[in-house]
Coordinates of C-alpha atoms in Angstrom, one line a residue:
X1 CA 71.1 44.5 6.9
X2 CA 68.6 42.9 8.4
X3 CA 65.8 44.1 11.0
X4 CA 65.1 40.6 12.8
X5 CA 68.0 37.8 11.9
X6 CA 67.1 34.5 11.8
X7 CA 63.6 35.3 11.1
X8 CA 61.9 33.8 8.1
X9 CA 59.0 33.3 6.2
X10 CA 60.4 29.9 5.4
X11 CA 60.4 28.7 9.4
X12 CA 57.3 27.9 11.4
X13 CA 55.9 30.5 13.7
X14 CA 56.3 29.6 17.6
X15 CA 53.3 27.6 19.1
X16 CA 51.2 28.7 21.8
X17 CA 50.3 25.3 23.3
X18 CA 53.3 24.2 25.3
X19 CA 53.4 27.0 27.9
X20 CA 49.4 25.6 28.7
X21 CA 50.4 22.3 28.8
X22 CA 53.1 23.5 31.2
X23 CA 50.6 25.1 33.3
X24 CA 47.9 22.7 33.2
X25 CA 50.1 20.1 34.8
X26 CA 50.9 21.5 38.1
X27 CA 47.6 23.3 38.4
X28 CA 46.0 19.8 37.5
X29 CA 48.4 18.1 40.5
X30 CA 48.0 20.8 42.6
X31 CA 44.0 20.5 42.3
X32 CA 44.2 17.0 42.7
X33 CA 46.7 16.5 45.6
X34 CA 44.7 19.2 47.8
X35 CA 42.1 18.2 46.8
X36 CA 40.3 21.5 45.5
X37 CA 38.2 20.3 42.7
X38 CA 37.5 23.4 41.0
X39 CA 41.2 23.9 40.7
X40 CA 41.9 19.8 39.6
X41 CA 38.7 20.0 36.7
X42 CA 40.5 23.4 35.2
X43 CA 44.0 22.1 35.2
X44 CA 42.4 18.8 34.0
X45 CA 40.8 20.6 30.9
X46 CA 43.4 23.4 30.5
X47 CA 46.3 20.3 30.1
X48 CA 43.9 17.8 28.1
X49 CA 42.6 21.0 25.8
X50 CA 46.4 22.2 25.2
X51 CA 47.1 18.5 24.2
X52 CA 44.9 18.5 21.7
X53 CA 45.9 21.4 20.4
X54 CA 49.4 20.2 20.0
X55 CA 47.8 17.2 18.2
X56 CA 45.6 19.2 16.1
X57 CA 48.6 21.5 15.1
X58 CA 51.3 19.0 14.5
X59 CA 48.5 17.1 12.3
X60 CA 48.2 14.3 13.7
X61 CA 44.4 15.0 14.0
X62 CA 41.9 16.5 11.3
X63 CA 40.0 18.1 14.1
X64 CA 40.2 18.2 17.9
X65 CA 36.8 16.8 18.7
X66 CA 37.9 12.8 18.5
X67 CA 41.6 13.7 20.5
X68 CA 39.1 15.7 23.3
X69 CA 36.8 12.6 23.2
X70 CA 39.8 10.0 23.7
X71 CA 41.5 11.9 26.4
X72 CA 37.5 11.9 28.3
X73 CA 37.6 8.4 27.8
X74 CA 40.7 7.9 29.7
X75 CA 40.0 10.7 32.7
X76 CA 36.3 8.9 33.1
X77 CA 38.4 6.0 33.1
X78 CA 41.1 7.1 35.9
X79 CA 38.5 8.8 37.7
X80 CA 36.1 6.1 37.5
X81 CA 38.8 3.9 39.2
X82 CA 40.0 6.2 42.1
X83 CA 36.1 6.1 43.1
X84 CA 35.1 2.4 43.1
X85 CA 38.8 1.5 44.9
X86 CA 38.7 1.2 48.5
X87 CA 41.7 4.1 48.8
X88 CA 40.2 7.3 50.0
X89 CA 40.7 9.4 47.0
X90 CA 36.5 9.7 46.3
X91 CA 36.4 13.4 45.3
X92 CA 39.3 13.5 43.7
X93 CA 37.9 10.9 41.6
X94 CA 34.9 13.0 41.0
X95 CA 36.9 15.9 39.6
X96 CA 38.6 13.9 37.4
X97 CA 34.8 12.5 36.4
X98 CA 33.8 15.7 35.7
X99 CA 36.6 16.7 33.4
X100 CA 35.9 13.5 31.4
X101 CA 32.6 14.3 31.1
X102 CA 32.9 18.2 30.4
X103 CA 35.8 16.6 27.5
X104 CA 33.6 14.3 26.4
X105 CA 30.8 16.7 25.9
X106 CA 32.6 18.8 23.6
X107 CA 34.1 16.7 22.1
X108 CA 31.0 15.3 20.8
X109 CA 29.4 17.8 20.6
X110 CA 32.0 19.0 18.2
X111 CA 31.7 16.5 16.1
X112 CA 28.6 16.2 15.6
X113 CA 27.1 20.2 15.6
X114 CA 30.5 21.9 13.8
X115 CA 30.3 21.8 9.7
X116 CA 33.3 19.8 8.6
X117 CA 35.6 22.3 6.7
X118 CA 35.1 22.3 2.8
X119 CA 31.8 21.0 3.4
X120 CA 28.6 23.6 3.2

């Protein structure tokens, strides 16, 4: 009889990255809505880091440097917005700066300093 039915070497293992996507959203609301940016920039880069993960892992994506430098592109561009608007959400555009640009530095960073694999 078996020790652990259903379990097989055939089926895929159980992936890490949904239950940090699950907490970087609130924690990344929660930041923002408050408006505690240490608390928004690590939500921000513990939801955009877990998405690329998912990316990377469901192959969508060779590596995660590019999917960590598109989603910088779009919180530099959200952020970038909520500070030149005349609504009164300045900081909170800062944090979201800040993760952008903390994404966007490793993401290129990655690519450019990390030996592709099967490459020496």
């Amino acid at each position: 009889m078996d020790e652990q039915p259903g379990l097989s070497d055939q089926y895929r293992m159980a992936s890490p990255w949904p239950i940090f996507v699950a907490f970087g959203i609130p924690i990344a609301e929660l930041g923002i809505l408050f408006d505690v940016f240490v608390v928004a920039v690590g939500g921000l880069l513990l939801f955009c880091g877990s998405l690329t993960g998912l990316i990377r892992e469901a192959g969508y994506a060779k590596t995660a440097w590019r999917p960590l430098a598109a989603f910088a592109v779009l919180l530099l561009a959200i952020g970038g917005a909520l500070v030149v608007t005349d609504v009164n959400l300045v900081t909170r555009g800062y944090a979201i700066i800040t993760a952008g640009a903390f994404l966007a530095a490793v993401g290129i960073g990655g690519e450019l300093f990390v030996p592709k694999r099967g490459t020496v």
